[in-house]
Every structure is written in structure tokens, then in C-alpha cells.
C-alpha positions as protocol buffer text, in pm:
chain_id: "A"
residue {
  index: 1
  type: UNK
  ca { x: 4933 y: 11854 z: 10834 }
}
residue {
  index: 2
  type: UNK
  ca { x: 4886 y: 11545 z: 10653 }
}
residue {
  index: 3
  type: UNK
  ca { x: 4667 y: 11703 z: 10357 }
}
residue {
  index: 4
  type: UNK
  ca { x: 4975 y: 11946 z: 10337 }
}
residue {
  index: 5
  type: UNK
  ca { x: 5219 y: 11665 z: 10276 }
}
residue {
  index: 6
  type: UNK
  ca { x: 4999 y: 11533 z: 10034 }
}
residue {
  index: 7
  type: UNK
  ca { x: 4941 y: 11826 z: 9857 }
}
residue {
  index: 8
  type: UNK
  ca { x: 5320 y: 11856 z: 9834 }
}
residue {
  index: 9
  type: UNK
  ca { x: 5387 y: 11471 z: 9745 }
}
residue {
  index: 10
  type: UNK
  ca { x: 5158 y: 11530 z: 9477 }
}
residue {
  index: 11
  type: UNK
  ca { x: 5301 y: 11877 z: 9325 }
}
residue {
  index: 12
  type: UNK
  ca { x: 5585 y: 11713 z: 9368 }
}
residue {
  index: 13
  type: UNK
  ca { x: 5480 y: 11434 z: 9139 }
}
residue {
  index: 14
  type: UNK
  ca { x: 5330 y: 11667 z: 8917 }
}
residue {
  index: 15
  type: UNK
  ca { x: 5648 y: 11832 z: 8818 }
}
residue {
  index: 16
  type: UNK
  ca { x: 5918 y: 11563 z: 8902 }
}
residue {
  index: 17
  type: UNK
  ca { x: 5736 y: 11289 z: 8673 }
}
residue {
  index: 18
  type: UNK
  ca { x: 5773 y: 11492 z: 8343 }
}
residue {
  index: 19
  type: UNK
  ca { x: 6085 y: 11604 z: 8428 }
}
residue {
  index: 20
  type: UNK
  ca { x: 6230 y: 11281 z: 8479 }
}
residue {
  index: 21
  type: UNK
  ca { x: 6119 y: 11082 z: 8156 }
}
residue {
  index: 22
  type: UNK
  ca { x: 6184 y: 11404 z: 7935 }
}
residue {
  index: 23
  type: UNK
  ca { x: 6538 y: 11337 z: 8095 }
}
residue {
  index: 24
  type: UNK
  ca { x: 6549 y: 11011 z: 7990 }
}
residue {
  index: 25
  type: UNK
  ca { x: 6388 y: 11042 z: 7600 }
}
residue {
  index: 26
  type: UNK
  ca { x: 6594 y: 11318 z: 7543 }
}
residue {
  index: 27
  type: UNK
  ca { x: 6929 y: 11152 z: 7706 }
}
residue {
  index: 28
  type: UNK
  ca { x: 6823 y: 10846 z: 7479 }
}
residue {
  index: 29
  type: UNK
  ca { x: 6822 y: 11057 z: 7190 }
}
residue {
  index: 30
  type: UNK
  ca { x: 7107 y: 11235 z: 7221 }
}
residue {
  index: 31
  type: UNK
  ca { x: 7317 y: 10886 z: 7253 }
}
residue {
  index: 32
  type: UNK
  ca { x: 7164 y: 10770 z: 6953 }
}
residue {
  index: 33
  type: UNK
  ca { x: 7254 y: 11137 z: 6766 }
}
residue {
  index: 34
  type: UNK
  ca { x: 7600 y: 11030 z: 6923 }
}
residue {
  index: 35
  type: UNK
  ca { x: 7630 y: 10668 z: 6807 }
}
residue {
  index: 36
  type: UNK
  ca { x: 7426 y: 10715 z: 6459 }
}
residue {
  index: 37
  type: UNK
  ca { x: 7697 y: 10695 z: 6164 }
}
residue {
  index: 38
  type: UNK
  ca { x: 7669 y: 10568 z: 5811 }
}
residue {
  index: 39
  type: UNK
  ca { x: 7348 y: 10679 z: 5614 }
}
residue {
  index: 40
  type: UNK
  ca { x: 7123 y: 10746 z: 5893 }
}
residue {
  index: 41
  type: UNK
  ca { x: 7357 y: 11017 z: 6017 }
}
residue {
  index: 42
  type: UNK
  ca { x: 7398 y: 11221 z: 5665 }
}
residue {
  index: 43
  type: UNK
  ca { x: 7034 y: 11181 z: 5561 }
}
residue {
  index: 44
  type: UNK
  ca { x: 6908 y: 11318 z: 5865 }
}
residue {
  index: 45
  type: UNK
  ca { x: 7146 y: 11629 z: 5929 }
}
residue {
  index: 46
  type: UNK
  ca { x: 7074 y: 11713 z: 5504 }
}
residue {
  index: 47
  type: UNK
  ca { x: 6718 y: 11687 z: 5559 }
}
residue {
  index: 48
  type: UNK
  ca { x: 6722 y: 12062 z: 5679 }
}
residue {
  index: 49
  type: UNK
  ca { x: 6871 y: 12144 z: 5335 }
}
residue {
  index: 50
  type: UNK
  ca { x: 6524 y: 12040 z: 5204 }
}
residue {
  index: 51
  type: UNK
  ca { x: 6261 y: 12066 z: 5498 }
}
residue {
  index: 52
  type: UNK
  ca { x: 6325 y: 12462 z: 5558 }
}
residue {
  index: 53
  type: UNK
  ca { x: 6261 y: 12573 z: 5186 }
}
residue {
  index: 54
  type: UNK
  ca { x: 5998 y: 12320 z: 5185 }
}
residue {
  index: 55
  type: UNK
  ca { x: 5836 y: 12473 z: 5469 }
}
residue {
  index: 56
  type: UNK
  ca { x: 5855 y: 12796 z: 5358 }
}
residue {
  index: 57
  type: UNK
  ca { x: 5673 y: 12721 z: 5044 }
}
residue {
  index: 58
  type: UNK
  ca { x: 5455 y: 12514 z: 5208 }
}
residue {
  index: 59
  type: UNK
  ca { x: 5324 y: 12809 z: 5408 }
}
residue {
  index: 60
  type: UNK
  ca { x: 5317 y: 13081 z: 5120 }
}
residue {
  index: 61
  type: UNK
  ca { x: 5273 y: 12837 z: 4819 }
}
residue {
  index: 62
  type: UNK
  ca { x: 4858 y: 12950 z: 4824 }
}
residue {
  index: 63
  type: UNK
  ca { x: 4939 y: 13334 z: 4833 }
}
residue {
  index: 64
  type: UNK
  ca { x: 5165 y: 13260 z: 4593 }
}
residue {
  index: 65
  type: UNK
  ca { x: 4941 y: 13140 z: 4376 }
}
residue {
  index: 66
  type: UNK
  ca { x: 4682 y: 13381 z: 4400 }
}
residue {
  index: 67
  type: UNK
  ca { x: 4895 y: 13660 z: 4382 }
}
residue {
  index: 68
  type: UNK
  ca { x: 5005 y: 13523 z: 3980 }
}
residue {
  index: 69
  type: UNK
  ca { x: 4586 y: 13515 z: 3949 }
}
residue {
  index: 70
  type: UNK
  ca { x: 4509 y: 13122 z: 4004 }
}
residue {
  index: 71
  type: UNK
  ca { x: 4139 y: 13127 z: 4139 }
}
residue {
  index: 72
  type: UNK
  ca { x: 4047 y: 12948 z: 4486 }
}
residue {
  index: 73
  type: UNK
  ca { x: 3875 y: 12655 z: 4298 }
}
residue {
  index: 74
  type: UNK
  ca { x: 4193 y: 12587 z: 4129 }
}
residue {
  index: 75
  type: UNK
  ca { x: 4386 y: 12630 z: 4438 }
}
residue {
  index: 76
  type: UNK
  ca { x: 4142 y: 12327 z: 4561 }
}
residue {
  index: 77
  type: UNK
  ca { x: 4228 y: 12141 z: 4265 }
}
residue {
  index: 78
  type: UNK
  ca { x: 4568 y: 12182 z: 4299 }
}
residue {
  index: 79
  type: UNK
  ca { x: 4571 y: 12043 z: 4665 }
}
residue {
  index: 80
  type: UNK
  ca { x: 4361 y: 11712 z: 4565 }
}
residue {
  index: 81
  type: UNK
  ca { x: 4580 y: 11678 z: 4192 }
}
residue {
  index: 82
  type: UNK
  ca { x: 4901 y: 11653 z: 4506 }
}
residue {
  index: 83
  type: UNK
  ca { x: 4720 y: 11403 z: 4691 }
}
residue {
  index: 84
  type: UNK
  ca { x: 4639 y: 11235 z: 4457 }
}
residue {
  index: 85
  type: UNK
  ca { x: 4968 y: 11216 z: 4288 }
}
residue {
  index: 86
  type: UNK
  ca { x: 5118 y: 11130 z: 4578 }
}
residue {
  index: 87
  type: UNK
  ca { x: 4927 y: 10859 z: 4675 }
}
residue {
  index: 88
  type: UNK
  ca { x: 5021 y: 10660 z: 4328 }
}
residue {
  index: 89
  type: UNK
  ca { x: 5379 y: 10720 z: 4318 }
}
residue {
  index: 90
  type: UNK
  ca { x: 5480 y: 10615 z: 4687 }
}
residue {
  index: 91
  type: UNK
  ca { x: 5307 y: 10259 z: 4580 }
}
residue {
  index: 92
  type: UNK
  ca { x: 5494 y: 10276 z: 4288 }
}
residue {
  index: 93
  type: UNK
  ca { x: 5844 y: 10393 z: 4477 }
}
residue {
  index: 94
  type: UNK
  ca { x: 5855 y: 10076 z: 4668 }
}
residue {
  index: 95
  type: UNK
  ca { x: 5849 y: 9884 z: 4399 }
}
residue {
  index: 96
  type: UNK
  ca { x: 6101 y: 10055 z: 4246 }
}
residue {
  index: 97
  type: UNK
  ca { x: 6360 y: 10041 z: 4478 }
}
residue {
  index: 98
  type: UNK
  ca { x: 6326 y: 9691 z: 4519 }
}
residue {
  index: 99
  type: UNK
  ca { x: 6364 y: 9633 z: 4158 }
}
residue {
  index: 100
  type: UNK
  ca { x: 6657 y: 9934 z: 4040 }
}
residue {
  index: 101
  type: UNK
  ca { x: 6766 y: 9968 z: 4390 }
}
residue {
  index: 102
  type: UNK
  ca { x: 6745 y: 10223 z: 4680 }
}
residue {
  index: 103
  type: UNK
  ca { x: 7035 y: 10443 z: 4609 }
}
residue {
  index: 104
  type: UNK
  ca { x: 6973 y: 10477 z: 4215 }
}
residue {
  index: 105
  type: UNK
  ca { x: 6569 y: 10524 z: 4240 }
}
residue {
  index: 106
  type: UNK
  ca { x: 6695 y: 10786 z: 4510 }
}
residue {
  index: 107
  type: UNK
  ca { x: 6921 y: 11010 z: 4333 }
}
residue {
  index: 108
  type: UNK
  ca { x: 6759 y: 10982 z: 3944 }
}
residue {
  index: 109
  type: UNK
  ca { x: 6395 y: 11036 z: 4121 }
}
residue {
  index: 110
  type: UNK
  ca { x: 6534 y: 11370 z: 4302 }
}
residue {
  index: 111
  type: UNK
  ca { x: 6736 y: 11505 z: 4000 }
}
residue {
  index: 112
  type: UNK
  ca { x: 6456 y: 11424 z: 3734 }
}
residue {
  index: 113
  type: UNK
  ca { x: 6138 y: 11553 z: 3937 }
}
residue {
  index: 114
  type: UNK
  ca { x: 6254 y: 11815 z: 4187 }
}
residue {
  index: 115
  type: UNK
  ca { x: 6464 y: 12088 z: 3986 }
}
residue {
  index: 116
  type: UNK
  ca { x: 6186 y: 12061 z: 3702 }
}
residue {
  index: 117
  type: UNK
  ca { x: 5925 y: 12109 z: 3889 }
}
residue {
  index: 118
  type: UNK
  ca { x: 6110 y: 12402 z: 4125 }
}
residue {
  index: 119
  type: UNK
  ca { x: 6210 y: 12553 z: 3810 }
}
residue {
  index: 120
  type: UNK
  ca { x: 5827 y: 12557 z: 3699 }
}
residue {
  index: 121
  type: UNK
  ca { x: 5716 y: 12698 z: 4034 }
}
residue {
  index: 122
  type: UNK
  ca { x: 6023 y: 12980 z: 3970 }
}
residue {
  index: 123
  type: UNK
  ca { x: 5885 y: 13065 z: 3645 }
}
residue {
  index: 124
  type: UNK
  ca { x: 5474 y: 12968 z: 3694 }
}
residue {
  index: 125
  type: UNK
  ca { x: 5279 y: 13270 z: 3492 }
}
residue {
  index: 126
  type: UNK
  ca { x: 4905 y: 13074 z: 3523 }
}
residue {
  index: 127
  type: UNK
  ca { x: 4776 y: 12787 z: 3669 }
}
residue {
  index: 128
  type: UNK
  ca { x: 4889 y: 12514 z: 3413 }
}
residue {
  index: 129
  type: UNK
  ca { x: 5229 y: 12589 z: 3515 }
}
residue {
  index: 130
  type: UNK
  ca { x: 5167 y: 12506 z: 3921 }
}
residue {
  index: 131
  type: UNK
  ca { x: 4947 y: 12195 z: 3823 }
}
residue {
  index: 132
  type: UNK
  ca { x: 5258 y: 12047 z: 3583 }
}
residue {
  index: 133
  type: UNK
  ca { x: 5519 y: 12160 z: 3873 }
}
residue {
  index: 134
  type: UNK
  ca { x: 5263 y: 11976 z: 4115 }
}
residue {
  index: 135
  type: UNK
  ca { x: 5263 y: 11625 z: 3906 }
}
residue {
  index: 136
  type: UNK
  ca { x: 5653 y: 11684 z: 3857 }
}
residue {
  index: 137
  type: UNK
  ca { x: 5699 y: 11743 z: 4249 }
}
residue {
  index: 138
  type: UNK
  ca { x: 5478 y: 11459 z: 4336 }
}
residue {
  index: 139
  type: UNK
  ca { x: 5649 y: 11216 z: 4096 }
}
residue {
  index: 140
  type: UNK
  ca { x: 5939 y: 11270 z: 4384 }
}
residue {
  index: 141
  type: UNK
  ca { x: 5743 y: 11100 z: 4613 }
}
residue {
  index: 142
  type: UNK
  ca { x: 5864 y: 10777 z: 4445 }
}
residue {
  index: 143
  type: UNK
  ca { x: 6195 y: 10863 z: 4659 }
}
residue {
  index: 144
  type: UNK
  ca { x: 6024 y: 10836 z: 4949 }
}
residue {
  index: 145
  type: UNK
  ca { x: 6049 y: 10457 z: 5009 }
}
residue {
  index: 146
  type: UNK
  ca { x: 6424 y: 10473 z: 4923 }
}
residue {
  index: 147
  type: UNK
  ca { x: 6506 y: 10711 z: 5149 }
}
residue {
  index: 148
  type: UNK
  ca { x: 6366 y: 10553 z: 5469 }
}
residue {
  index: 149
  type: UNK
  ca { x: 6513 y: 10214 z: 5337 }
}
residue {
  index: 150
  type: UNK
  ca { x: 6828 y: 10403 z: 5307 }
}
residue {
  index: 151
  type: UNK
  ca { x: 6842 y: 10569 z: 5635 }
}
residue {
  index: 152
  type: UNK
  ca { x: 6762 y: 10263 z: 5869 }
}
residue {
  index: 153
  type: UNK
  ca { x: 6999 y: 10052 z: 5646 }
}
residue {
  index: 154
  type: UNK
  ca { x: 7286 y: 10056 z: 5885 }
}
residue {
  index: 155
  type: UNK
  ca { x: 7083 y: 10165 z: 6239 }
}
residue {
  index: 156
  type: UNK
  ca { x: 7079 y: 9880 z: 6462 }
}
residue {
  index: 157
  type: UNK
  ca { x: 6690 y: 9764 z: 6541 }
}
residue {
  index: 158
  type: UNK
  ca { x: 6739 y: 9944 z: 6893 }
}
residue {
  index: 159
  type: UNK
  ca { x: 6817 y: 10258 z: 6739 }
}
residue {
  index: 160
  type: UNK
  ca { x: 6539 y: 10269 z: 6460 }
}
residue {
  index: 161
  type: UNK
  ca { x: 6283 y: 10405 z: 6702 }
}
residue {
  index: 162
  type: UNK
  ca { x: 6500 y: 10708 z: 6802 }
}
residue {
  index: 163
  type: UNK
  ca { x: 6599 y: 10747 z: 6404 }
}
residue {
  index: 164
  type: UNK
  ca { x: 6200 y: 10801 z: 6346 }
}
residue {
  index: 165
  type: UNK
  ca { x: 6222 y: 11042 z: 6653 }
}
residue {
  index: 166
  type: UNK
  ca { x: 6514 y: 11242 z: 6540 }
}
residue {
  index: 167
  type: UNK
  ca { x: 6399 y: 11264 z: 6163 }
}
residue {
  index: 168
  type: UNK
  ca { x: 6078 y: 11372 z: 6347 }
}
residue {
  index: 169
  type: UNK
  ca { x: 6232 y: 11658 z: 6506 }
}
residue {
  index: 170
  type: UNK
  ca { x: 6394 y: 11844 z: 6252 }
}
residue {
  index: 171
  type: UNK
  ca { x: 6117 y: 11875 z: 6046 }
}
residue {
  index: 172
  type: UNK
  ca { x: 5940 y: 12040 z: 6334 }
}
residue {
  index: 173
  type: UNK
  ca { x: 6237 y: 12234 z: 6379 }
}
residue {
  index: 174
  type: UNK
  ca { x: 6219 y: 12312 z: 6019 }
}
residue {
  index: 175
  type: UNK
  ca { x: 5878 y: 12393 z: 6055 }
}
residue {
  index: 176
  type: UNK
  ca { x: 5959 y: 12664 z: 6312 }
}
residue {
  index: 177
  type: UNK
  ca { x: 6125 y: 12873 z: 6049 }
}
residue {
  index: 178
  type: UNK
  ca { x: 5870 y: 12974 z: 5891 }
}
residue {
  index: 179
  type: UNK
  ca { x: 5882 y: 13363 z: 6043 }
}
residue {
  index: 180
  type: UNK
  ca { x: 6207 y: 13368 z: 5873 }
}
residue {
  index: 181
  type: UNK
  ca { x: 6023 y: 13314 z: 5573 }
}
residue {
  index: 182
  type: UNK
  ca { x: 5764 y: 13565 z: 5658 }
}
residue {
  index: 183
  type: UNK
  ca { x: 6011 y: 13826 z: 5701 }
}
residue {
  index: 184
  type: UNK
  ca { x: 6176 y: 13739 z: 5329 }
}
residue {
  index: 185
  type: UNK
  ca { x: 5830 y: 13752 z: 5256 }
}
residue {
  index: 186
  type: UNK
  ca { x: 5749 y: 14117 z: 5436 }
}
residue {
  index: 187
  type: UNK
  ca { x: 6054 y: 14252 z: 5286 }
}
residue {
  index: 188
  type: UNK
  ca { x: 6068 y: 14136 z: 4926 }
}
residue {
  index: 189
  type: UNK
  ca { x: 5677 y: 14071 z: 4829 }
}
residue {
  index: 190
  type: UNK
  ca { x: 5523 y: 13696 z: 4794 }
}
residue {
  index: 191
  type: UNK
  ca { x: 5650 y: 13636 z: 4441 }
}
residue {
  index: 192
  type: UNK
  ca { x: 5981 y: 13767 z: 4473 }
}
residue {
  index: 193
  type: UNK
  ca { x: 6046 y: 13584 z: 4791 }
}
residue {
  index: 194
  type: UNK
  ca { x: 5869 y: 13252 z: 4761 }
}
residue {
  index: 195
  type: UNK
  ca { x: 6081 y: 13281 z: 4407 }
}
């Protein structure tokens, strides 16, 4: 009898435990999601605008590639030329928005490097095309410092933790589209669709 009630104390534990502090994260997070206003709460419900799309390319970007007839070495080189980039122009973002401002470096960083390079991916007929829309895209990446400045700007020091967390979230919610994409990408044909 007593290994029985042990056995149930612990199954009992097993499922209560996770239960109960999912309960609490999650009823955390929705009172923050309730209580976030300001920049916070428009930067993180726009994010989808950008994180879908972006994972949709993201997941067919290769195929597309090879499907206009760039080679698997440049593929590769493509991949390290966006590290790379990347790397560089977040250091450089920083100091940018400390020295034109958040806001400013935000907005002329996203207008002068994201419809270029999207409109270069669009139209890409060889490989120079998707290593130029790669540098462009990167460039963006100068934003990047901005826009976290900007979103904990007005979040109380309590709340930044559960910011991170929702932020977080819907780019793995984002993420999850992706068969969407695949369907676009079943019906139409990679270039049409990833177009």
C-alpha cells in the first residue's frame, strides 16, 4: 500500500509540477502582453509583418537559388558572405544609434537596405545578383541595435524579461508557418512563389 501511494505522489508530481509553473510563465506573460504599451507593444505585434516572409524565404531561399542555376559552392559562399556581413554591421549599428539616434538609424537603415535588396532577390537572374541582395540585406542588420533599444525604451525593468520572451515567441510562431509557404510553394513553383 505504501509503494502505491508513492507511486501516485510521484505521478502526481510528475504531471502537477509542469503544469503548475507553465501556469504561472504563461499567466506572467499574458499580464505583461496586457500591461505592455508604448514601443514595446507595436514593435512586437509588427514583427509578424516581417518574421513570416522572412521565414518563408529563409526555408526556400537555397532551392531558390539553385533552381535560377547558382552552384552549391556558391550557395556556401553566400551563407559565410551573410555571416560575415552581419557580424560587421551589428558592431557598427550600435554605434550608430548612439550617435544619429535609435528611431532615425531605424527607419533610414530599413528603407535604404531592405526594399533594395528584396527587389534584387525578386529580380536575381545569377549569382551576383543574390550575393549584392545578401550585402544589401545584411547592411539591415545595423537596425538591429535600434530596435531592441527601441522596444525596451518604455518597459519597466520587471517587464524586460517577459518582452525578450514574447518577442521570442512570435518568431517561433512565425517559424511555424512555414507549410503555408510550402503549399505557395507546391502550387506556384519555387521561383514564382518565393518571388
Amino acid at each position: 500500500m505504501f509503494l502505491l501511494d508513492e507511486l501516485q505522489n510521484i505521478a502526481t508530481g510528475i504531471i502537477d509540477e509542469p503544469l503548475k509553473f507553465l501556469n504561472y510563465h504563461i499567466g506572467k506573460t499574458i499580464k505583461a502582453v496586457r500591461e505592455m504599451k508604448g514601443n514595446a507593444w507595436v514593435m512586437i505585434w509588427t514583427t509578424f509583418f516581417w518574421s513570416i516572409p522572412g521565414a518563408w524565404i529563409g526555408v526556400y531561399s537555397n532551392l531558390y537559388m539553385k533552381d535560377l542555376g547558382v552552384t552549391n559552392i556558391e550557395v556556401g559562399l553566400i551563407s559565410t558572405l551573410t555571416i560575415f556581413t552581419q557580424m560587421l554591421t551589428i558592431l557598427l549599428g550600435g554605434y550608430l544609434s548612439d550617435r544619429y539616434g535609435r528611431k532615425r538609424v531605424l527607419i533610414i537603415v530599413d528603407i535604404a537596405t531592405w526594399i533594395p535588396s528584396m527587389l534584387l532577390l525578386i529580380f536575381a537572374q545569377n549569382v551576383w545578383y543574390f550575393m549584392l541582395s545578401v550585402v544589401i540585406r545584411n547592411l539591415g542588420m545595423m537596425a538591429n541595435p535600434a530596435w531592441k533599444c527601441l522596444c525596451l525604451e518604455d518597459v519597466r525593468q520587471e517587464q524586460r524579461g517577459q518582452v525578450f520572451s514574447i518577442m521570442a515567441l512570435v518568431g517561433s510562431v512565425s517559424g511555424l508557418s512555414g507549410p503555408l509557404g510550402g503549399i505557395l510553394v507546391g502550387y506556384l513553383g519555387i521561383v514564382p512563389a518565393v518571388r
